[in-house]
Amino acid sequence: MKITKFKETDTEEIVTLFYETVHSVNSKDYSQAELDAWAPIDEKESKMKSWKESLGQNITFVAKINDKVVGFSDLTQTGYLDRLFVHKDYQGQGIATALVDMLESEAKKLNLLEIDVDASITAKPFFEHRGYNIVCSQTVERKGVKLTNYKMVIKIK
């Protein structure tokens, strides 16, 4: 596995990975209606444009195996871990760990005191294992559908 900084040419693979991951991996914790609200297929084109911008502005790392995107994660300059997704066929191989290690290292270089994340039900155990603490359970609404996630935080040492 190779981890590189985000390039605009990665955008399409990243957005496709996001949709496939949400609709497969997260299906054990969310209903079909929730998955469709979270990752509506009809928004894929508009997401390509908006994500190209936000991923380019954030500190974004992309994991690749044989030049195929298998995971990605990004962090804002203020310490918000915005996205962390690993391809459905590459779960449990240390990709998320490697990506978050890189982001936490970047946070230290920026002298950030903490990183916060809105973790899905599916991602919550991963972040707890890393030492992130739950601040609160949250309900977010997308397209009239309520989704549960968790505001979590870790102090940067």
Coordinates of C-alpha atoms in Angstrom, one line a residue:
M1 CA 0.0 0.0 0.0
K2 CA 1.2 3.5 -0.9
I3 CA -0.2 6.6 0.8
T4 CA 0.0 9.9 -1.2
K5 CA -1.3 13.4 -1.0
F6 CA -4.6 13.9 -2.8
K7 CA -4.5 14.9 -6.5
E8 CA -7.5 16.2 -8.4
T9 CA -7.3 13.2 -10.7
D10 CA -8.2 11.0 -7.7
T11 CA -11.6 12.6 -7.3
E12 CA -13.7 10.3 -9.4
E13 CA -12.3 7.1 -7.8
I14 CA -12.7 8.6 -4.3
V15 CA -16.3 9.6 -4.9
T16 CA -17.1 6.1 -6.3
L17 CA -15.4 4.5 -3.3
F18 CA -17.5 6.7 -1.0
Y19 CA -20.8 5.6 -2.6
E20 CA -19.8 1.9 -2.7
T21 CA -18.5 1.9 0.9
V22 CA -21.5 3.6 2.4
H23 CA -24.0 1.3 0.5
S24 CA -22.1 -1.9 1.5
V25 CA -20.0 -1.5 4.7
N26 CA -22.4 0.8 6.5
S27 CA -25.5 -1.3 5.6
K28 CA -25.0 -3.3 8.8
D29 CA -25.7 -0.2 10.9
Y30 CA -28.0 1.9 8.8
S31 CA -31.3 1.2 6.9
Q32 CA -31.5 1.5 3.1
A33 CA -33.4 4.8 3.5
E34 CA -30.6 6.2 5.7
L35 CA -27.9 5.0 3.2
D36 CA -29.8 6.6 0.3
A37 CA -30.1 9.9 2.2
W38 CA -26.4 9.8 3.2
A39 CA -25.1 8.9 -0.2
P40 CA -27.7 9.6 -2.8
I41 CA -26.6 8.3 -6.2
D42 CA -28.2 11.2 -8.0
E43 CA -25.8 13.6 -6.3
K44 CA -22.7 11.9 -7.5
E45 CA -21.9 14.4 -10.3
S46 CA -22.3 17.5 -8.0
K47 CA -20.3 15.7 -5.3
M48 CA -17.4 15.3 -7.7
K49 CA -17.1 19.1 -8.1
S50 CA -17.6 20.0 -4.4
W51 CA -15.3 17.3 -3.1
K52 CA -12.6 18.2 -5.6
E53 CA -12.6 21.6 -4.0
S54 CA -12.8 20.5 -0.3
L55 CA -10.4 17.6 -0.6
G56 CA -7.9 20.0 -2.3
Q57 CA -8.3 22.6 0.5
N58 CA -8.0 20.0 3.3
I59 CA -5.1 17.9 4.3
T60 CA -6.0 14.8 2.3
F61 CA -4.3 11.4 2.0
V62 CA -5.2 8.7 -0.5
A63 CA -4.2 5.0 0.0
K64 CA -3.6 3.0 -3.2
I65 CA -2.8 -0.6 -4.0
N66 CA -1.5 -1.2 -7.5
D67 CA -2.6 2.4 -8.4
K68 CA -6.2 1.7 -7.3
V69 CA -7.7 4.0 -4.6
V70 CA -8.5 1.8 -1.6
G71 CA -9.0 4.5 1.0
F72 CA -8.9 8.2 1.7
S73 CA -9.2 10.6 4.6
D74 CA -9.0 14.3 5.1
L75 CA -8.5 16.8 7.9
T76 CA -9.4 20.5 7.9
Q77 CA -6.8 23.1 9.0
T78 CA -8.7 23.5 12.3
G79 CA -8.6 19.8 13.2
Y80 CA -11.9 18.4 12.0
L81 CA -11.5 14.9 10.5
D82 CA -14.0 15.2 7.8
R83 CA -14.0 11.9 5.8
L84 CA -12.5 8.5 6.3
F85 CA -13.5 5.7 4.0
V86 CA -11.9 2.4 3.0
H87 CA -12.9 0.3 0.0
K88 CA -15.4 -2.4 0.9
D89 CA -13.0 -5.1 -0.4
Y90 CA -10.1 -3.8 1.7
Q91 CA -11.6 -3.5 5.2
G92 CA -9.6 -4.7 8.2
Q93 CA -6.2 -4.4 6.5
G94 CA -4.8 -1.4 8.4
I95 CA -5.7 1.2 5.7
A96 CA -7.8 3.4 8.0
T97 CA -5.2 3.2 10.7
A98 CA -2.4 4.2 8.3
L99 CA -4.5 7.1 7.0
V100 CA -5.5 8.4 10.4
D101 CA -1.9 8.0 11.6
M102 CA -0.8 10.4 8.8
L103 CA -3.6 12.9 9.7
E104 CA -2.7 12.9 13.4
S105 CA 0.9 13.4 12.5
E106 CA -0.1 16.4 10.3
A107 CA -2.2 17.7 13.2
K108 CA 0.9 17.7 15.5
K109 CA 2.9 19.6 12.9
L110 CA 0.1 22.3 12.9
N111 CA 0.2 22.4 16.7
L112 CA -3.4 21.5 16.9
L113 CA -4.6 20.5 20.4
E114 CA -7.2 18.0 19.3
I115 CA -9.0 16.3 16.4
D116 CA -12.7 16.0 16.3
V117 CA -14.8 13.7 14.1
D118 CA -18.5 13.0 13.5
A119 CA -18.2 9.2 13.4
S120 CA -20.8 6.9 12.0
I121 CA -22.2 4.0 14.0
T122 CA -19.9 1.8 11.9
A123 CA -16.7 3.9 12.5
K124 CA -17.3 4.5 16.2
P125 CA -15.5 1.3 17.4
F126 CA -12.5 2.2 15.2
F127 CA -12.1 5.6 16.7
E128 CA -12.8 4.4 20.3
H129 CA -9.9 1.9 19.8
R130 CA -7.6 4.7 18.8
G131 CA -8.5 6.6 22.0
Y132 CA -11.1 9.0 20.7
N133 CA -13.8 9.9 23.3
I134 CA -17.5 10.3 22.6
V135 CA -18.6 13.8 23.3
C136 CA -22.2 13.1 22.4
S137 CA -24.6 11.1 20.2
Q138 CA -26.0 13.2 17.4
T139 CA -28.9 13.1 15.0
V140 CA -28.3 14.7 11.6
E141 CA -31.0 15.1 9.0
R142 CA -30.4 14.5 5.3
K143 CA -33.2 14.7 2.8
G144 CA -35.7 14.4 5.6
V145 CA -34.1 11.2 7.0
K146 CA -32.6 11.2 10.5
L147 CA -29.1 9.6 10.9
T148 CA -27.2 8.8 14.1
N149 CA -23.6 9.6 14.5
Y150 CA -21.2 10.5 17.3
K151 CA -19.2 13.6 17.9
M152 CA -15.8 12.2 19.1
V153 CA -12.5 13.9 20.0
I154 CA -8.9 13.0 20.8
K155 CA -6.2 15.2 22.4
I156 CA -3.1 15.5 20.3
K157 CA 0.0 14.6 22.3

